[in-house]
Tab-separated table of C-alpha atoms in Angstrom:
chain	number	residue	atom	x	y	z
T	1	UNK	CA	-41.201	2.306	-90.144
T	2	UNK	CA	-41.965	0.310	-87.165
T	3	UNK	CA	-45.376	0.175	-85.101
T	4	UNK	CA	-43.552	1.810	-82.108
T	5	UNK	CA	-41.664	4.670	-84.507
T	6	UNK	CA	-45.151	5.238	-85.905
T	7	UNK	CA	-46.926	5.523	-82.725
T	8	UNK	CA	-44.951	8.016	-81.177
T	9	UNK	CA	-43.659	10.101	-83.971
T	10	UNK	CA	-48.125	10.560	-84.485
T	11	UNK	CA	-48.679	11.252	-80.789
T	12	UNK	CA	-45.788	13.714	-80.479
T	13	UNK	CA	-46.547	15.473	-83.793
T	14	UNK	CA	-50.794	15.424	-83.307
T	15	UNK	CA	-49.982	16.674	-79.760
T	16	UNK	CA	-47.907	19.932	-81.062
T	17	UNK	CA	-50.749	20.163	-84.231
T	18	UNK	CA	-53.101	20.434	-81.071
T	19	UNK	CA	-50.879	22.490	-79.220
T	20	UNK	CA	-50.489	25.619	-81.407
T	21	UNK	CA	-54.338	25.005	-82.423
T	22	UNK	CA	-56.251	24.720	-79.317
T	23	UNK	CA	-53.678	27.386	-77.943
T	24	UNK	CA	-54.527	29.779	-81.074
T	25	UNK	CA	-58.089	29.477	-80.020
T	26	UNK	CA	-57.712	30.069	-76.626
T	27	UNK	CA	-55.715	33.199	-77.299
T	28	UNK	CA	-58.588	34.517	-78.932
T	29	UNK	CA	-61.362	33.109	-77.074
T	30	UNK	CA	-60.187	33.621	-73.264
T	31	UNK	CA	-61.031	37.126	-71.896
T	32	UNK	CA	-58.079	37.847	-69.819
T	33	UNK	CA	-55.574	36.534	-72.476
T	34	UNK	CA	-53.411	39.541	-74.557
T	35	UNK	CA	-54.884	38.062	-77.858
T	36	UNK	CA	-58.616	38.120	-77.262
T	37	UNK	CA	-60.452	38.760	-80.398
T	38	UNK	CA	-58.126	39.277	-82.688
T	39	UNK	CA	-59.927	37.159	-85.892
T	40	UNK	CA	-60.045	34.473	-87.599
T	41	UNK	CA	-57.380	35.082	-89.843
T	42	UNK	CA	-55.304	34.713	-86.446
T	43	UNK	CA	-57.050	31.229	-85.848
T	44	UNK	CA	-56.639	30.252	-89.445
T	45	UNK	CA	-52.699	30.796	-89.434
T	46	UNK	CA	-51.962	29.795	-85.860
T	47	UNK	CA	-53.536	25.893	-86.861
T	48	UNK	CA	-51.226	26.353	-90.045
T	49	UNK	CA	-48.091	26.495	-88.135
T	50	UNK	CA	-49.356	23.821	-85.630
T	51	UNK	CA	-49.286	21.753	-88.503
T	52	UNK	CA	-45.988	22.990	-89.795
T	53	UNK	CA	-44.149	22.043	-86.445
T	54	UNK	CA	-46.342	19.206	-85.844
T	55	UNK	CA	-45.561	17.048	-89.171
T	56	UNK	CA	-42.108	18.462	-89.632
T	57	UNK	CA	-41.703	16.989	-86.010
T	58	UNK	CA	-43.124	13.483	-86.613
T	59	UNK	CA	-41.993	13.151	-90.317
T	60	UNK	CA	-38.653	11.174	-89.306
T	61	UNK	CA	-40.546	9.063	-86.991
T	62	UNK	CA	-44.134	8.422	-89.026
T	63	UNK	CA	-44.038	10.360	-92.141
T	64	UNK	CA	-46.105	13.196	-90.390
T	65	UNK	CA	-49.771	12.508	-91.512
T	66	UNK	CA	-51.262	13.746	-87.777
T	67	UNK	CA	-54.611	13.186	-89.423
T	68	UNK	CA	-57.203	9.812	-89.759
T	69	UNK	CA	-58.479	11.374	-92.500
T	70	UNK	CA	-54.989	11.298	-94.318
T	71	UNK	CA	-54.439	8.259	-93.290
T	72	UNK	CA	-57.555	6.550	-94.415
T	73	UNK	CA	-56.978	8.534	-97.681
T	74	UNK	CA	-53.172	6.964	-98.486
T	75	UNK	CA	-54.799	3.777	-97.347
T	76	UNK	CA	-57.626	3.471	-99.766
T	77	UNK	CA	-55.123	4.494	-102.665
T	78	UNK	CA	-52.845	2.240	-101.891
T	79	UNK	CA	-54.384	-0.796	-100.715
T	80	UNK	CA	-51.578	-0.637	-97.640
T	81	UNK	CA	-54.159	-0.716	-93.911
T	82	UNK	CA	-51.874	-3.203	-91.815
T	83	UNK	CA	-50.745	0.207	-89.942
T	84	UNK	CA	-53.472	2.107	-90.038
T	85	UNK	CA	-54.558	1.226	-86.913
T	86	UNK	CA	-51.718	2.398	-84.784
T	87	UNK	CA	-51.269	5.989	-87.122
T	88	UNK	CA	-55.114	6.534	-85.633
T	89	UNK	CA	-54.384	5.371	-82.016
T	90	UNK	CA	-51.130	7.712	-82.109
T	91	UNK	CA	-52.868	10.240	-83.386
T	92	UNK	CA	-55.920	9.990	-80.821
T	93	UNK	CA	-53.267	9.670	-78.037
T	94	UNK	CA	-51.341	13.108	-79.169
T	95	UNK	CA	-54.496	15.102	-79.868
T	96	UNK	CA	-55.761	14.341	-76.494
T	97	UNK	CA	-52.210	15.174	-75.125
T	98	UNK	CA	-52.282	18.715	-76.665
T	99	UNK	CA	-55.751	19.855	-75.768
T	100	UNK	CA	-54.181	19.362	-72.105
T	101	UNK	CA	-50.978	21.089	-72.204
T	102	UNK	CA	-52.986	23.740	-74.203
T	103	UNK	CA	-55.369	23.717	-71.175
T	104	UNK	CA	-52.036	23.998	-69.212
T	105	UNK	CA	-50.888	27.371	-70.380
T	106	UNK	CA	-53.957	28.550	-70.494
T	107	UNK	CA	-54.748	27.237	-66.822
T	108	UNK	CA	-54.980	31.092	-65.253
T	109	UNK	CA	-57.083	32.424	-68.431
T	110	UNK	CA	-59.206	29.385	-68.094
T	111	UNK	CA	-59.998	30.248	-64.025
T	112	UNK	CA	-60.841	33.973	-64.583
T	113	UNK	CA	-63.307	33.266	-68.063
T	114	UNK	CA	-65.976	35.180	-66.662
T	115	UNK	CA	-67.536	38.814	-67.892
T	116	UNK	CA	-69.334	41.119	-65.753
T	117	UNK	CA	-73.022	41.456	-66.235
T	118	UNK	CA	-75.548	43.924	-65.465
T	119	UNK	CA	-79.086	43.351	-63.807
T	120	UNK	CA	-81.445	44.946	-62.116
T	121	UNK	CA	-80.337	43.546	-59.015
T	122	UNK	CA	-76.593	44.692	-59.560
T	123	UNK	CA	-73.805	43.260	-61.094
T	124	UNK	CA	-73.010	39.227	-61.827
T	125	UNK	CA	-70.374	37.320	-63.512
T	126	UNK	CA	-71.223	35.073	-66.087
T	127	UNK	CA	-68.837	32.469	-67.436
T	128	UNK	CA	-67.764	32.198	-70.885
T	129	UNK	CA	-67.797	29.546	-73.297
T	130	UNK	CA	-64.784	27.230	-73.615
T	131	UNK	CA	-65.805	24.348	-75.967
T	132	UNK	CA	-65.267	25.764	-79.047
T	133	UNK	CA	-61.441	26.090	-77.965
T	134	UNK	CA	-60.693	22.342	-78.153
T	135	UNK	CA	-63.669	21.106	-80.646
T	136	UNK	CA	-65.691	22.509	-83.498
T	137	UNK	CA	-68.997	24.075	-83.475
T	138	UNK	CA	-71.245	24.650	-86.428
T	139	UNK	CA	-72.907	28.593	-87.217
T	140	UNK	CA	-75.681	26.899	-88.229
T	141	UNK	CA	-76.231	23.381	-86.735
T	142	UNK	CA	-78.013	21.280	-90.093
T	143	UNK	CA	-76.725	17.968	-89.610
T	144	UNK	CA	-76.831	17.217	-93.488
T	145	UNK	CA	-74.949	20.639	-94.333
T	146	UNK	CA	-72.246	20.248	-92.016
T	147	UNK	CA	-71.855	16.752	-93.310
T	148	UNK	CA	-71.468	18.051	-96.152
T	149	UNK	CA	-69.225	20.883	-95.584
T	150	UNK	CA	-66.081	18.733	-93.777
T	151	UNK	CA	-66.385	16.189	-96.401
T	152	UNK	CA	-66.134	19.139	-98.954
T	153	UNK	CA	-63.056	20.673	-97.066
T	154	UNK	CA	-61.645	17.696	-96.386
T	155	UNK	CA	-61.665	16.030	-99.641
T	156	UNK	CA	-59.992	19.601	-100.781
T	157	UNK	CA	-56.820	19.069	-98.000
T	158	UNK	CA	-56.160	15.220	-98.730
T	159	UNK	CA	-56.190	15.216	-102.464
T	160	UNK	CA	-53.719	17.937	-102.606
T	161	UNK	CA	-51.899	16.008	-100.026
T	162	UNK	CA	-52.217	12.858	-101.820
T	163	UNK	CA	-51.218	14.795	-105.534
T	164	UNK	CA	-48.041	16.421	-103.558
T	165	UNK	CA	-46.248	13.468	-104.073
T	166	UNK	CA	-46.259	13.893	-107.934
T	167	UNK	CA	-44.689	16.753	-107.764
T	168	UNK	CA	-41.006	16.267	-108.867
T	169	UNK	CA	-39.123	18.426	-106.359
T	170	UNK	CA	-41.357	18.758	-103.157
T	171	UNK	CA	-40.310	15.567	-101.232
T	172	UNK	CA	-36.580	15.900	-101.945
T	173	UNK	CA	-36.083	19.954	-101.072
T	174	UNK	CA	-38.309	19.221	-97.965
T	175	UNK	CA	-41.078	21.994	-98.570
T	176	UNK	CA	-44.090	19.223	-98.208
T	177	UNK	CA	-45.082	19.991	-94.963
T	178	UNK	CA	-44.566	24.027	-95.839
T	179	UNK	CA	-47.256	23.472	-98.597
T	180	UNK	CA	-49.739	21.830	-96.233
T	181	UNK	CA	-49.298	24.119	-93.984
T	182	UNK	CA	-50.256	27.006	-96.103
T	183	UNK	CA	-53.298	24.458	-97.676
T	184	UNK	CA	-54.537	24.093	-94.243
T	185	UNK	CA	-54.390	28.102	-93.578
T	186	UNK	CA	-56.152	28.625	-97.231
T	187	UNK	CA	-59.010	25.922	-95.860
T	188	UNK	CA	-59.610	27.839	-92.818
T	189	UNK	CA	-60.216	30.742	-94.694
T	190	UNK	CA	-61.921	29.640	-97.170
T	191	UNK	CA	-63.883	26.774	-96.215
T	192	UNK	CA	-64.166	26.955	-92.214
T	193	UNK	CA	-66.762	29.682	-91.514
T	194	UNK	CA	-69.917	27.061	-91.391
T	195	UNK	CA	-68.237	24.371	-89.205
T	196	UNK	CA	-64.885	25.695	-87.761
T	197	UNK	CA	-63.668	22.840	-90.575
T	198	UNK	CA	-62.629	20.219	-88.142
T	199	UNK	CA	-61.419	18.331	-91.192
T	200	UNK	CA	-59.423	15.564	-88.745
T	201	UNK	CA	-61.533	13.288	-86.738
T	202	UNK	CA	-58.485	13.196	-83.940
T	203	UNK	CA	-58.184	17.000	-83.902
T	204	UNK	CA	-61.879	17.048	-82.963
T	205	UNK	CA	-62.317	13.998	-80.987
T	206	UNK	CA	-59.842	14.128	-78.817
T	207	UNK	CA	-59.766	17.370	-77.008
T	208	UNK	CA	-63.484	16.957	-77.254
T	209	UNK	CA	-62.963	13.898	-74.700
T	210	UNK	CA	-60.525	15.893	-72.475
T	211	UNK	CA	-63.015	19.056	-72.109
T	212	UNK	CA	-65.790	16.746	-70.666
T	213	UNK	CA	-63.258	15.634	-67.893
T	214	UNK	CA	-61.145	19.007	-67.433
T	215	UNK	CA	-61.930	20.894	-64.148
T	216	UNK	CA	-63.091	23.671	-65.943
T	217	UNK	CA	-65.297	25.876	-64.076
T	218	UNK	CA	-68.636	26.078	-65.397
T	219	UNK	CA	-67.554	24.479	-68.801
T	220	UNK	CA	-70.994	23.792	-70.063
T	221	UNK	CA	-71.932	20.923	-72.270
T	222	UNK	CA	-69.377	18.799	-74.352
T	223	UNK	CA	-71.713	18.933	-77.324
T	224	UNK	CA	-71.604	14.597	-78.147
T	225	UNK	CA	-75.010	14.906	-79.756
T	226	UNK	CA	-72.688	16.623	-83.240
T	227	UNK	CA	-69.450	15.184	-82.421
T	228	UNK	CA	-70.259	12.425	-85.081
T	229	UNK	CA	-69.993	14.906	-87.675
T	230	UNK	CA	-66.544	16.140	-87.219
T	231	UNK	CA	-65.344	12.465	-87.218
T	232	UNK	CA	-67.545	10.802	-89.588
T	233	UNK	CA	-67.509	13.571	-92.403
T	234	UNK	CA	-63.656	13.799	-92.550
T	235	UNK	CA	-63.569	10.327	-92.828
T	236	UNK	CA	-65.501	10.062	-95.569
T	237	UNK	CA	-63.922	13.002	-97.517
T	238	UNK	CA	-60.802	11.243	-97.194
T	239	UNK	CA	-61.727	7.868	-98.005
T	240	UNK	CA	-63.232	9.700	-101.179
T	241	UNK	CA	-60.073	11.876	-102.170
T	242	UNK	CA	-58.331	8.371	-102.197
T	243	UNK	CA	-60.501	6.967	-104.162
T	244	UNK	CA	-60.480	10.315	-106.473
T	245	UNK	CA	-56.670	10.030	-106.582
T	246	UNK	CA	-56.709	6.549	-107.407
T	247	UNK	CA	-58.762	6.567	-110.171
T	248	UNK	CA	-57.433	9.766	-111.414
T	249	UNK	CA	-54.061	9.632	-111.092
């Protein structure tokens, strides 16, 4: 695959990953929109299928891996980094790309976000938070445990990724990027009540970057002082699960 095939086939697939994500949050999240609170569960599934139609999109192109953490995992087991940089600048590039067009749809939802509140003085709108559609947040903000946690979850979505390919069958019928899907679903559920499980640095990072410059009105803070965490702990949980796979395997 060449740099340019790579590039795009990342930024077009991250940016539909990002898509159906951020847009699955703000369906829940925004007051005015006709899927406000419906769950997690509804969260859970709706970045599933943003990673079914995002890596199914970019597979031709890249091979579909819409994730640094993926890609630093593949690259420690194989030894192979001369590309790595442009899968991360792709994917960067795309995730940045969705959290806008998510913004996009949402652009009515994202003008009304305020709830009516009662004080002695009469009635006031307050605005609603919005960062938690396009980055993670942690229930309970201990640096060390959420470390902890997205290496955890991420280590459990890049080994399977990485063991995939031994299975005779899954590659060749085309049902890969079906399986990760549902792995990413099963994470959310089962792994992404303490952080949100980021569990892809670009997925965090970059929509993180486009709130702090979207007009939103009375957005609120950007949250840099734990964006580390959602970057640096999926890197290391896939750097380990390809070092796990390695040695294993």
């Amino acid at each position: 695959m060449s740099n340019g095939d790579i590039f795009v086939g990342e930024t077009i697939g991250t940016a539909i990953l990002i898509l159906f994500g951020a847009g699955v949050c703000a369906a829940v999240t925004l007051r005015y929109s006709k899927a406000r609170a419906s769950g997690w569960i509804v969260i859970a599934f709706g970045w599933g299928f943003g990673v079914l139609a995002g890596a199914y999109t970019a597979a031709p192109l890249s091979g579909g891996q819409l994730n640094p953490a993926v890609t630093i995992g593949i690259a420690v087991d194989t030894g192979k980094w001369d590309k790595v940089w442009v899968y991360l600048l792709g994917q960067i590039v795309g995730a940045m790309l969705g959290a806008v067009l998510a913004y996009l749809v949402y652009l009515a939802q994202f003008q009304a976000n305020v709830r009516e509140v009662g004080t002695t003085e009469g009635t006031i709108e307050e605005p609603l938070p919005t960062l938690g559609i396009f980055s993670t947040i942690p229930e309970i903000r201990k640096p060390v445990a959420n470390l902890i946690t997205e290496i955890i979850a991420t280590m459990a979505l890049v080994l399977p990724v990485l063991a995939f390919g031994l299975t005779r069958g899954l590659g060749e019928s085309g049902t890969t990027v079906l399986i990760v899907s549902l792995l990413v679903v099963g994470i959310g559920l089962s792994l992404g009540g303490p952080t949100g499980y980021a569990i892809n640095p670009a997925r965090d990072l970059g929509p993180r970057i486009v709130h702090t410059f979207l007009p939103i009105p009375h957005k609120g803070s950007s949250d840099w002082g734990y964006a580390w965490i959602p970057v640096v702990g999926p890197l290391i949980g896939g750097a380990l699960a390809g070092l796990v796979y390695n040695l294993a395997f």
